[in-house]
PDB file of C-alpha atoms and ligand atoms in Angstrom:
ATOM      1  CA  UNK A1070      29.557  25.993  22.823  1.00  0.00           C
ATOM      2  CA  UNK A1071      26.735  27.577  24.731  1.00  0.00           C
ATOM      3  CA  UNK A1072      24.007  26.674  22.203  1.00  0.00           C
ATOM      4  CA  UNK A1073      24.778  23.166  22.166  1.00  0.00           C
ATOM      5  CA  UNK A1074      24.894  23.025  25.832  1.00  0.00           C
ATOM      6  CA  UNK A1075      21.192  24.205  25.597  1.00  0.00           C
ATOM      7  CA  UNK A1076      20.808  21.109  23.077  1.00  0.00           C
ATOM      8  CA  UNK A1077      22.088  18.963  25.180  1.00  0.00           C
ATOM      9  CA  UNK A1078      20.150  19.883  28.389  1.00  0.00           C
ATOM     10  CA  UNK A1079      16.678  20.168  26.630  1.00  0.00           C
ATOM     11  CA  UNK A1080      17.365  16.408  25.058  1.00  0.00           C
ATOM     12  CA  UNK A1081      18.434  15.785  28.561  1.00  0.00           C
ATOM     13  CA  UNK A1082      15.455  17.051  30.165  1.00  0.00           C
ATOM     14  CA  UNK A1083      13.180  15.712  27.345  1.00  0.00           C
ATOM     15  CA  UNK A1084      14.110  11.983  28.576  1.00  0.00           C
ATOM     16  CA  UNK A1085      14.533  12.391  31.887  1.00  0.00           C
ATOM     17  CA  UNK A1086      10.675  13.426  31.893  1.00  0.00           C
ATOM     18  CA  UNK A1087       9.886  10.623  29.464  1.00  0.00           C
ATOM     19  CA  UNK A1088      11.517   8.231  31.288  1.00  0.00           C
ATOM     20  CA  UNK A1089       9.756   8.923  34.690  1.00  0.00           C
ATOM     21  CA  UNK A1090       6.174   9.066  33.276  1.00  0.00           C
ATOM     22  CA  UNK A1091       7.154   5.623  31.450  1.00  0.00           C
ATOM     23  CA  UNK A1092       8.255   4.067  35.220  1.00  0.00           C
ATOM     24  CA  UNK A1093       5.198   4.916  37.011  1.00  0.00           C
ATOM     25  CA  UNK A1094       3.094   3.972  34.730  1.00  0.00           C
ATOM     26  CA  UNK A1095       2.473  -0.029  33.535  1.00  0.00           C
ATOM     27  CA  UNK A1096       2.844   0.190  29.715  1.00  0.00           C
ATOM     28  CA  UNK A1097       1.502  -2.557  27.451  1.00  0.00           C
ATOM     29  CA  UNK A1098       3.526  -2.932  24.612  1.00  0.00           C
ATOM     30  CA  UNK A1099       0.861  -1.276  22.388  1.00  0.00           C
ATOM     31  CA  UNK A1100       1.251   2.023  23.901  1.00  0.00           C
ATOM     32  CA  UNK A1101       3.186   4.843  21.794  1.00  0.00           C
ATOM     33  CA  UNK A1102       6.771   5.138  22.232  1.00  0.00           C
ATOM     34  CA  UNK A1103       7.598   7.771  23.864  1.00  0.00           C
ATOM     35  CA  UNK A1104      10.689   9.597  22.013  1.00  0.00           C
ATOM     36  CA  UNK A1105      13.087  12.579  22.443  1.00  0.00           C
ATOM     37  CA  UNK A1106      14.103  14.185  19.514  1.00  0.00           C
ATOM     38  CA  UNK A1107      16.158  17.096  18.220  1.00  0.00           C
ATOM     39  CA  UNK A1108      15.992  18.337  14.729  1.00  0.00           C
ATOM     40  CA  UNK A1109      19.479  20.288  14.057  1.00  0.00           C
ATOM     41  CA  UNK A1110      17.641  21.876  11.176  1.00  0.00           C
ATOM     42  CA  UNK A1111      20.209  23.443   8.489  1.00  0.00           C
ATOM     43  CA  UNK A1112      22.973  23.825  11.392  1.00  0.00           C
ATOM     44  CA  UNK A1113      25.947  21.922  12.385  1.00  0.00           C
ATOM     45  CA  UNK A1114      29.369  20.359  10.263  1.00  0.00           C
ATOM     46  CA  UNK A1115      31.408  17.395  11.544  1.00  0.00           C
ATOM     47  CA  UNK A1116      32.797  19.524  14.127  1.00  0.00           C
ATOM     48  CA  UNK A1117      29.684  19.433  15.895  1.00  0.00           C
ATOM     49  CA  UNK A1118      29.339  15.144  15.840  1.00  0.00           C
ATOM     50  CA  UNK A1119      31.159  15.461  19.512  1.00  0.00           C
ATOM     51  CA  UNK A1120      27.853  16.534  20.838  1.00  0.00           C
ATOM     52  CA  UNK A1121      26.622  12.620  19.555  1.00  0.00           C
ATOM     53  CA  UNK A1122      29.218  11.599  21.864  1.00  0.00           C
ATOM     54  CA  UNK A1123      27.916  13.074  24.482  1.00  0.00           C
ATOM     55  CA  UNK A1124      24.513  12.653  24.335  1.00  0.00           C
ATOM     56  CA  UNK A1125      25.306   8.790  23.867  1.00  0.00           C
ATOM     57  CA  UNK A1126      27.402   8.871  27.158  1.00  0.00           C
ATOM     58  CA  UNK A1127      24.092  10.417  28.865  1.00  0.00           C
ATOM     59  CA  UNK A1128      21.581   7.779  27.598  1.00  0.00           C
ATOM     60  CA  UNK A1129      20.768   5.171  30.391  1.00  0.00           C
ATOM     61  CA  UNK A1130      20.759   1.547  28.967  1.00  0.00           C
ATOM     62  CA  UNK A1131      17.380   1.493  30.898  1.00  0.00           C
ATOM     63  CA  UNK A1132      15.600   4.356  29.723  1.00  0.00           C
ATOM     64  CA  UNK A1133      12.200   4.192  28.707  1.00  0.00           C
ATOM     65  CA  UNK A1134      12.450   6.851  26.359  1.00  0.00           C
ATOM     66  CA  UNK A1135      14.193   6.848  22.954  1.00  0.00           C
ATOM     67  CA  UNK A1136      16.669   9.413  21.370  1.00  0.00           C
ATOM     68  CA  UNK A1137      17.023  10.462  18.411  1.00  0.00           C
ATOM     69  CA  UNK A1138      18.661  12.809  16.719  1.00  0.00           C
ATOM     70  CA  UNK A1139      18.362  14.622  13.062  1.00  0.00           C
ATOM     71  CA  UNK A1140      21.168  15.859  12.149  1.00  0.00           C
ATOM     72  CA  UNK A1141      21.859  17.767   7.878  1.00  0.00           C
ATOM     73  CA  UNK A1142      22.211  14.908   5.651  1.00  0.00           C
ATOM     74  CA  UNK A1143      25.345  15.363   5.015  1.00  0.00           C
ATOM     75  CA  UNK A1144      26.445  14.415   8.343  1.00  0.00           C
ATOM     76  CA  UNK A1145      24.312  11.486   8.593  1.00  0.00           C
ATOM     77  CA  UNK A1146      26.759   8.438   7.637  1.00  0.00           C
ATOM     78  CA  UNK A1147      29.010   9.864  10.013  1.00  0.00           C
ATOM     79  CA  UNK A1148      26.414  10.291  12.860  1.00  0.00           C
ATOM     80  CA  UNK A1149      25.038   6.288  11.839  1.00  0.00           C
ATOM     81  CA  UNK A1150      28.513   5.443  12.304  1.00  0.00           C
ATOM     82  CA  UNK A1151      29.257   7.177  15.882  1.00  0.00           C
ATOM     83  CA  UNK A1152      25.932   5.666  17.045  1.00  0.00           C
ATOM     84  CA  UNK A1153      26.324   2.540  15.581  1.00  0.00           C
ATOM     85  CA  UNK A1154      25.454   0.189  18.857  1.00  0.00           C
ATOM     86  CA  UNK A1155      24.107   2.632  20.887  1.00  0.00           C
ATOM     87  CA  UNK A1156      20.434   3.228  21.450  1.00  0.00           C
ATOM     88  CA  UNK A1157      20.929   6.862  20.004  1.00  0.00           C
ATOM     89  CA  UNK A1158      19.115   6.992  16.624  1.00  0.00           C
ATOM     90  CA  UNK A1159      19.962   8.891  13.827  1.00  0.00           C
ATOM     91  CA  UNK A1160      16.969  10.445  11.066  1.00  0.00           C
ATOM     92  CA  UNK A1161      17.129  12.829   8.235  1.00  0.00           C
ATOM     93  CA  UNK A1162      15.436  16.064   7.942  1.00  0.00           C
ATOM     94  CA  UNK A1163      13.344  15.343   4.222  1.00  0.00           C
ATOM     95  CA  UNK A1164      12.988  12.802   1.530  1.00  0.00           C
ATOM     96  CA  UNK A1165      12.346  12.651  -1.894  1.00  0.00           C
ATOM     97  CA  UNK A1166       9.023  10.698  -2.695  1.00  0.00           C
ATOM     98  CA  UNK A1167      10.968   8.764  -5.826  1.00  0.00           C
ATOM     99  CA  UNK A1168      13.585   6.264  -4.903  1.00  0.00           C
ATOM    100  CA  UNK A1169      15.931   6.752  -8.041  1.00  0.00           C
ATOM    101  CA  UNK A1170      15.894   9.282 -11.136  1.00  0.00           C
ATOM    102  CA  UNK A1171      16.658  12.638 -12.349  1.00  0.00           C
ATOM    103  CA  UNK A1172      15.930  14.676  -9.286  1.00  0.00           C
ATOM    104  CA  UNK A1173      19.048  16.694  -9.023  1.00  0.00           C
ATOM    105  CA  UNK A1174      19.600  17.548  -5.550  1.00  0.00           C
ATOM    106  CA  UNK A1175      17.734  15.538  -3.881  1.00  0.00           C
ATOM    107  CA  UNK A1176      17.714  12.091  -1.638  1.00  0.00           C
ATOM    108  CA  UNK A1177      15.493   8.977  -1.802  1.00  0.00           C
ATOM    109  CA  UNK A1178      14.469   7.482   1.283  1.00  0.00           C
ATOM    110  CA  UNK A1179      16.338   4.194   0.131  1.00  0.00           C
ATOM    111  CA  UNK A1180      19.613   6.626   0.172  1.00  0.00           C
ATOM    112  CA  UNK A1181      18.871   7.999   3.662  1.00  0.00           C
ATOM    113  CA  UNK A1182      18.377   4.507   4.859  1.00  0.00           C
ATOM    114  CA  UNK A1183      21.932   3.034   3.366  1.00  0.00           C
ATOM    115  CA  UNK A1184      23.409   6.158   5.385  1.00  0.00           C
ATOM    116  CA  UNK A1185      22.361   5.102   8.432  1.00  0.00           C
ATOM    117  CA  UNK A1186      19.022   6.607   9.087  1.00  0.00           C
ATOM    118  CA  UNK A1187      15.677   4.963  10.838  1.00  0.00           C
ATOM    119  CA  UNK A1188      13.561   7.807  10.544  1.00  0.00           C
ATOM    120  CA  UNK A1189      12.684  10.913   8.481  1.00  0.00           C
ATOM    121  CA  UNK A1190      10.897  14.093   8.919  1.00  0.00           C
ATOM    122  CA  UNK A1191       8.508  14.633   6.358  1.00  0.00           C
ATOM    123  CA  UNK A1192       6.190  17.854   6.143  1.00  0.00           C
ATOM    124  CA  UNK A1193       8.043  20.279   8.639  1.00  0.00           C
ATOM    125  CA  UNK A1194       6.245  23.576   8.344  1.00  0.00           C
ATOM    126  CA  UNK A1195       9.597  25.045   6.618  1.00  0.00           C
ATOM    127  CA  UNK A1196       9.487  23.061   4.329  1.00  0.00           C
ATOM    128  CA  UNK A1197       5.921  23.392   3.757  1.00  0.00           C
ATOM    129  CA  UNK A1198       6.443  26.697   3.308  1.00  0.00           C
ATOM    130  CA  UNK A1199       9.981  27.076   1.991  1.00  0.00           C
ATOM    131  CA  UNK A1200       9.340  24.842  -0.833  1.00  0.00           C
ATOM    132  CA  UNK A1201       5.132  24.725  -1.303  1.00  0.00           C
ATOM    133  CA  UNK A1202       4.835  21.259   0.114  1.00  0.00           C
ATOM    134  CA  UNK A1203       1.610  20.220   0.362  1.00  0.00           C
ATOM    135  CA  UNK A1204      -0.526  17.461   1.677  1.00  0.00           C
ATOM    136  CA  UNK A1205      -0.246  15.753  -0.993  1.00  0.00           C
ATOM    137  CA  UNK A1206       3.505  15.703  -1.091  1.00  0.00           C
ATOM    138  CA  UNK A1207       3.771  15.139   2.356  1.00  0.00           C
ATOM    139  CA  UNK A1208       1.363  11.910   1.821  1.00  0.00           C
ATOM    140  CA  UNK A1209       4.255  10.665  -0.807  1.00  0.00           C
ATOM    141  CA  UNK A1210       7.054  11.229   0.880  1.00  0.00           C
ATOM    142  CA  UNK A1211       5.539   8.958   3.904  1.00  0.00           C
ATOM    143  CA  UNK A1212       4.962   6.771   1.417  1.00  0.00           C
ATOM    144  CA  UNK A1213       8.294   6.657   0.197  1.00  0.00           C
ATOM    145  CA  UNK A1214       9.839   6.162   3.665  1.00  0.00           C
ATOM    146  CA  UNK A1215       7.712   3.086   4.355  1.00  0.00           C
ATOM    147  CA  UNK A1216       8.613   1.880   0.929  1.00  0.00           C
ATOM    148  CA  UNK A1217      12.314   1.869   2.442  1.00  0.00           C
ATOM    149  CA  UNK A1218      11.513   0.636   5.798  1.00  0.00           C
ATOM    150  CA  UNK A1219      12.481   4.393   7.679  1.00  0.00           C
ATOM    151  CA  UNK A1220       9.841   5.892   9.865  1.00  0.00           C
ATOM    152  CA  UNK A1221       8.030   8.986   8.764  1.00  0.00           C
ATOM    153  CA  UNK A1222       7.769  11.298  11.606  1.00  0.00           C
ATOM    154  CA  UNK A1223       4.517  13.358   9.575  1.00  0.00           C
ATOM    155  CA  UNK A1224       4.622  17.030  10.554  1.00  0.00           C
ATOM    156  CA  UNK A1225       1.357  19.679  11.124  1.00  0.00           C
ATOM    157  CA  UNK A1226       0.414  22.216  12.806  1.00  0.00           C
ATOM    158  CA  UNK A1227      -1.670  25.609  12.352  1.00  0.00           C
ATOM    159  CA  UNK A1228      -0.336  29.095  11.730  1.00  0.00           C
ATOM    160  CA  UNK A1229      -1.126  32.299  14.172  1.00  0.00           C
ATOM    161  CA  UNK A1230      -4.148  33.379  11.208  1.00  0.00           C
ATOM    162  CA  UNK A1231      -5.475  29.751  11.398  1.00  0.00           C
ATOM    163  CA  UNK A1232      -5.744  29.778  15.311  1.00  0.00           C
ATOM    164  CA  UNK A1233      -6.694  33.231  15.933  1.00  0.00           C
ATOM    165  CA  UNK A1234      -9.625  32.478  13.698  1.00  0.00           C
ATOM    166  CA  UNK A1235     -10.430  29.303  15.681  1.00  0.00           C
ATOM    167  CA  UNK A1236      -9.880  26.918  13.222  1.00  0.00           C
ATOM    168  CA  UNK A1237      -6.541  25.014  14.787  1.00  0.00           C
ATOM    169  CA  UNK A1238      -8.602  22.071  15.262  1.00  0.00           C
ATOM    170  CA  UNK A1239      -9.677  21.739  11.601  1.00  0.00           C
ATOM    171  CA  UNK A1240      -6.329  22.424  10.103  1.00  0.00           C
ATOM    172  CA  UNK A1241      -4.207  19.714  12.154  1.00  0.00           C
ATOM    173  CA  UNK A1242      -7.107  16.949  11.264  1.00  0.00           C
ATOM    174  CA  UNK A1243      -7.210  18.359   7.835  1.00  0.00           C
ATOM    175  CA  UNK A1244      -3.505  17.968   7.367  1.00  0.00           C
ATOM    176  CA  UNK A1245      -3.266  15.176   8.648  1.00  0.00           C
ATOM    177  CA  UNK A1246      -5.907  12.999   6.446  1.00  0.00           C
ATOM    178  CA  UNK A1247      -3.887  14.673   3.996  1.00  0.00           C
ATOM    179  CA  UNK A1248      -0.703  13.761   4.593  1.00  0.00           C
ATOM    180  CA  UNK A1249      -0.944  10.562   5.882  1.00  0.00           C
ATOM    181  CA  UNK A1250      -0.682   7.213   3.471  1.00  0.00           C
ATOM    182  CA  UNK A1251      -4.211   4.939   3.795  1.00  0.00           C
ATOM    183  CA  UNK A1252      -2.575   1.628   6.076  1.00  0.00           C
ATOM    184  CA  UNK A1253       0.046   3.902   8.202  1.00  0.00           C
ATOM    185  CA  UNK A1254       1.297   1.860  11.065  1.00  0.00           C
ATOM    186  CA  UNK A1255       2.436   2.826  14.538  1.00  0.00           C
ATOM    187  CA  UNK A1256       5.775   1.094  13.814  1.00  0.00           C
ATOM    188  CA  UNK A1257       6.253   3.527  11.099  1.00  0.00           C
ATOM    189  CA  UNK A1258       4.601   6.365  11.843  1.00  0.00           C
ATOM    190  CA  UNK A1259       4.745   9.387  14.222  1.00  0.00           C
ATOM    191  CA  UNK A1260       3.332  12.324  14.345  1.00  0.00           C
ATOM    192  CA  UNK A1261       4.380  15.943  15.198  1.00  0.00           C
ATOM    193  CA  UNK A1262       2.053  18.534  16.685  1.00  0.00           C
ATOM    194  CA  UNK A1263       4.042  22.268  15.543  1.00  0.00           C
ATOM    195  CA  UNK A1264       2.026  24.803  15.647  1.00  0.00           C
ATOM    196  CA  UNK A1265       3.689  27.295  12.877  1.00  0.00           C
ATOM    197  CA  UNK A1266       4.001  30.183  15.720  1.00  0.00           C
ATOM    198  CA  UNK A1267       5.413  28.348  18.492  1.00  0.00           C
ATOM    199  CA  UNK A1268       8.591  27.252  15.928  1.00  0.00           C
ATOM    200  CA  UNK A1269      11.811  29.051  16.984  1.00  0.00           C
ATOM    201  CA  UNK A1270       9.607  31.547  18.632  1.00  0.00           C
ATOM    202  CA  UNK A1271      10.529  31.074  22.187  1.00  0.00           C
ATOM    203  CA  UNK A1272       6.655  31.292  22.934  1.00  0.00           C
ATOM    204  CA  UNK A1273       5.546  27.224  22.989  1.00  0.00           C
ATOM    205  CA  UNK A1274       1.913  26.232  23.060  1.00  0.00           C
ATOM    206  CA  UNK A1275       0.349  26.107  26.699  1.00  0.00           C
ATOM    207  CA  UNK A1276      -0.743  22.450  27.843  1.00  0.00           C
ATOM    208  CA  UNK A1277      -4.131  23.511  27.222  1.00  0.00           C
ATOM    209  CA  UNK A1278      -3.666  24.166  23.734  1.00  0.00           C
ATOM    210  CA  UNK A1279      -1.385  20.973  23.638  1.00  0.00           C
ATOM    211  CA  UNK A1280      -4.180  18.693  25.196  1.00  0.00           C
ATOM    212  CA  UNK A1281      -6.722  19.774  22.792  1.00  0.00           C
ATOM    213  CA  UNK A1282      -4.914  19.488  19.533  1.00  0.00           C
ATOM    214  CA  UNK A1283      -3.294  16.153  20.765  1.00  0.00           C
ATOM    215  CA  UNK A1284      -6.756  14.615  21.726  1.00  0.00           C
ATOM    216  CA  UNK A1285      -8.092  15.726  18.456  1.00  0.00           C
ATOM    217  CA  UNK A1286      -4.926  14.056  16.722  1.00  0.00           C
ATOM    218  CA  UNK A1287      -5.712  10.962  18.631  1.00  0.00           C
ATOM    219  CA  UNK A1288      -8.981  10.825  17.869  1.00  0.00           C
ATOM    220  CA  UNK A1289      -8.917  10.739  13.889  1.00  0.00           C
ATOM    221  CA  UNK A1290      -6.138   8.431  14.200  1.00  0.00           C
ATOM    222  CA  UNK A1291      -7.967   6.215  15.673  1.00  0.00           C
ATOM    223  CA  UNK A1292     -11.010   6.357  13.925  1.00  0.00           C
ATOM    224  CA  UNK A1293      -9.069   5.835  10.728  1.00  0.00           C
ATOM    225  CA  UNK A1294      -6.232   3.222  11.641  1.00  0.00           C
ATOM    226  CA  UNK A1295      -7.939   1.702  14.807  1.00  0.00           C
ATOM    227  CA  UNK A1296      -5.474   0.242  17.237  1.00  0.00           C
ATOM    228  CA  UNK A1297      -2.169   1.240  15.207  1.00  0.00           C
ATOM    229  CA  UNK A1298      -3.600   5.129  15.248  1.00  0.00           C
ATOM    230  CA  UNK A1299      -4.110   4.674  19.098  1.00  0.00           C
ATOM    231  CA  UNK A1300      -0.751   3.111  18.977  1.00  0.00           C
ATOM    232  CA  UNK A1301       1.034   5.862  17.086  1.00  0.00           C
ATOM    233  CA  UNK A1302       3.556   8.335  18.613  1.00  0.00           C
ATOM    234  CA  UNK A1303       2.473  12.151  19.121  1.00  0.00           C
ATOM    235  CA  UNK A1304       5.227  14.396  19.336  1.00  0.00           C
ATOM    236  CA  UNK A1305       4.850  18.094  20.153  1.00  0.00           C
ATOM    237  CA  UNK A1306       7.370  20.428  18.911  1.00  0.00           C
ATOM    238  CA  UNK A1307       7.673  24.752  19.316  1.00  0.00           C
ATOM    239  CA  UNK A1308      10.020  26.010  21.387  1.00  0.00           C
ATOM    240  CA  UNK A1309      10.538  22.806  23.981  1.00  0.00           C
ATOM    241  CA  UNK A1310      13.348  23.775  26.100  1.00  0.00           C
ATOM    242  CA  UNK A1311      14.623  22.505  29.564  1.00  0.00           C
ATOM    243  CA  UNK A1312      12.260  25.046  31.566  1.00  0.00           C
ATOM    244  CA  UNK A1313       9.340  23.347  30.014  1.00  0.00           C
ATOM    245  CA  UNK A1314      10.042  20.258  28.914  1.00  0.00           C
ATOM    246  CA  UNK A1315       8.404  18.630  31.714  1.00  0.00           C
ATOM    247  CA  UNK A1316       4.365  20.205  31.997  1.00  0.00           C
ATOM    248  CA  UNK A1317       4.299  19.616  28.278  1.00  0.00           C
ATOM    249  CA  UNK A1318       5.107  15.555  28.757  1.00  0.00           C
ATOM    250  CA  UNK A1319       2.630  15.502  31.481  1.00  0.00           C
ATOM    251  CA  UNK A1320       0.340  16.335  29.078  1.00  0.00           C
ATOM    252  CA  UNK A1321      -2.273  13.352  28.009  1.00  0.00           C
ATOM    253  CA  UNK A1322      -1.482  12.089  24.405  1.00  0.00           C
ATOM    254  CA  UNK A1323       2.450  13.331  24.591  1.00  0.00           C
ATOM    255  CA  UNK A1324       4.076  11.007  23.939  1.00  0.00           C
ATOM    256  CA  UNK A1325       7.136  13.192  23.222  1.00  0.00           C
ATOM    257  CA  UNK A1326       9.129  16.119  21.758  1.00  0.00           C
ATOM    258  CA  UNK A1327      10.779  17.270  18.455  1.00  0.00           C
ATOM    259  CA  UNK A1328      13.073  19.117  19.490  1.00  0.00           C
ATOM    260  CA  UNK A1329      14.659  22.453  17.141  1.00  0.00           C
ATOM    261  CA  UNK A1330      16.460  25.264  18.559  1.00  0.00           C
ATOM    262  CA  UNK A1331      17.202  23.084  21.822  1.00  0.00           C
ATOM    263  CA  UNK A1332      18.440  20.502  20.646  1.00  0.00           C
TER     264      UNK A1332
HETATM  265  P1  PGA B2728      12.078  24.847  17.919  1.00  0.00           P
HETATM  266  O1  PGA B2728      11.788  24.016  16.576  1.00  0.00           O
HETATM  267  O2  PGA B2728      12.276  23.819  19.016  1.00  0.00           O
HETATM  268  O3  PGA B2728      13.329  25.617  17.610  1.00  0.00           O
HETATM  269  O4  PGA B2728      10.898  25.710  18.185  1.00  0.00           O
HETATM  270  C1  PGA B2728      10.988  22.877  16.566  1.00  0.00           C
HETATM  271  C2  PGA B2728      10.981  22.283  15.182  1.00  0.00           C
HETATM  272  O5  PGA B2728      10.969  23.042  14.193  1.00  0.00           O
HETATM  273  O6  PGA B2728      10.982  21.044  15.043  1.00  0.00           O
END
């Protein structure tokens, strides 16, 4: 339908940007990967796995910019299976920080790997704030998904409060000591930029705000992992869409885009 139309071209957009900023410029092969990807969130039922289809028609063999897509988990063996051979990658949405046990409900990172994933979000603000998630949590359930071999794709970002007050700058690097597990690698780690009131707003971050926070994210990675934090992927997310998809890639220390309500 319309809305996954609007998925399809933001993803489309996402990568087409990507890939053009990857061409002109001569990448060493310890420079971030730059990475499209949509996070369906708690939408979509195996009637909406056609969109895979298309999305994997649409990837160039050559592109320098990866896909991937997280889709609920309960659609995630049959996503891994469509996608099977293709560069289209498939991640899940939250882990549990165990890997077996009496957690009722809930999915290891060792589970989420046998059905089919290579990545997991960990520490999305709704789920920060849907189930009281904190640092610490956050910090585990990275944990958990390098225990299983799955990249974490480590969530932060400030609320409207925390920025109006001026203090975006200490929340992200705050969060992110927090939630990030002492000898994170860039193979197996990326990071998300989401400021809380650019989420499903319609109203994303200008490339100001972008460049400062992202340079700031850059910088404590760095000064705590050395060349794997200058080697890890930054993704911005809040309200990326096909209208401005591009600016925000331009901007220094994108590497690319998590992708909601567009995707
Ligand atoms: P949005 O969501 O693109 O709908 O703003 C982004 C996200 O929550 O990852």
């Amino acid at each position: 339908g319309g809305a996954m139309d609007t998925r399809r071209r933001a993803c489309e957009a996402a990568r087409t940007s990507l890939d053009r900023r990857k061409s002109m410029s001569n990448v060493a092969p310890s420079s971030p990967e730059k990475l499209a990807a949509g996070n369906w969130k708690m939408n979509g039922t195996s009637a909406d796995l056609s969109i895979l289809e298309t999305i994997i028609r649409d990837l160039a063999p050559e592109a320098g910019a990866g896909a991937l897509i997280c889709p609920p988990a309960t659609l995630l063996s049959a996503a891994a299976h469509l996608s099977k051979a293709t560069p289209l990658r498939i991640g899940a949405q939250n882990c549990h920080e165990a890997a077996t046990g009496a957690h009722t409900g809930d999915i290891s990172a060792e589970m989420l790997r046998d059905a089919g994933a290579t990545h997991v979000i960990v520490g999305h603000s709704e789920r920060r704030t849907d189930h009281g998630e904190t640092d610490d949590a956050v910090r585990a359930k990275a944990e958990a998904a390098q225990r299983a071999g799955l990249t974490a794709i480590v969530c932060v970002g400030e609320t409207e409060d925390e920025r109006e007050a001026g203090r975006q700058i200490e929340v992200v690097t705050s969060q992110l000591a927090g939630s990030l597990p002492d000898g994170a690698t860039a193979d197996r780690t990326i990071i998300a930029y989401e400021p809380v009131w650019a989420i499903g707003t319609g109203k994303a971050a200008t490339p100001a705000d972008i460049a400062e926070i992202h340079g700031a994210i850059r910088s404590a990675l760095s000064t705590r992992f050395g060349a794997q934090g200058s080697a890890m992927s930054l993704l911005y997310g809040g309200s990326v869409k096909p209208a401005n998809a591009a600016e925000i890639f331009a901007v220094e220390n994108v590497d690319g885009a998590l992708i909601g309500g567009a995707s």
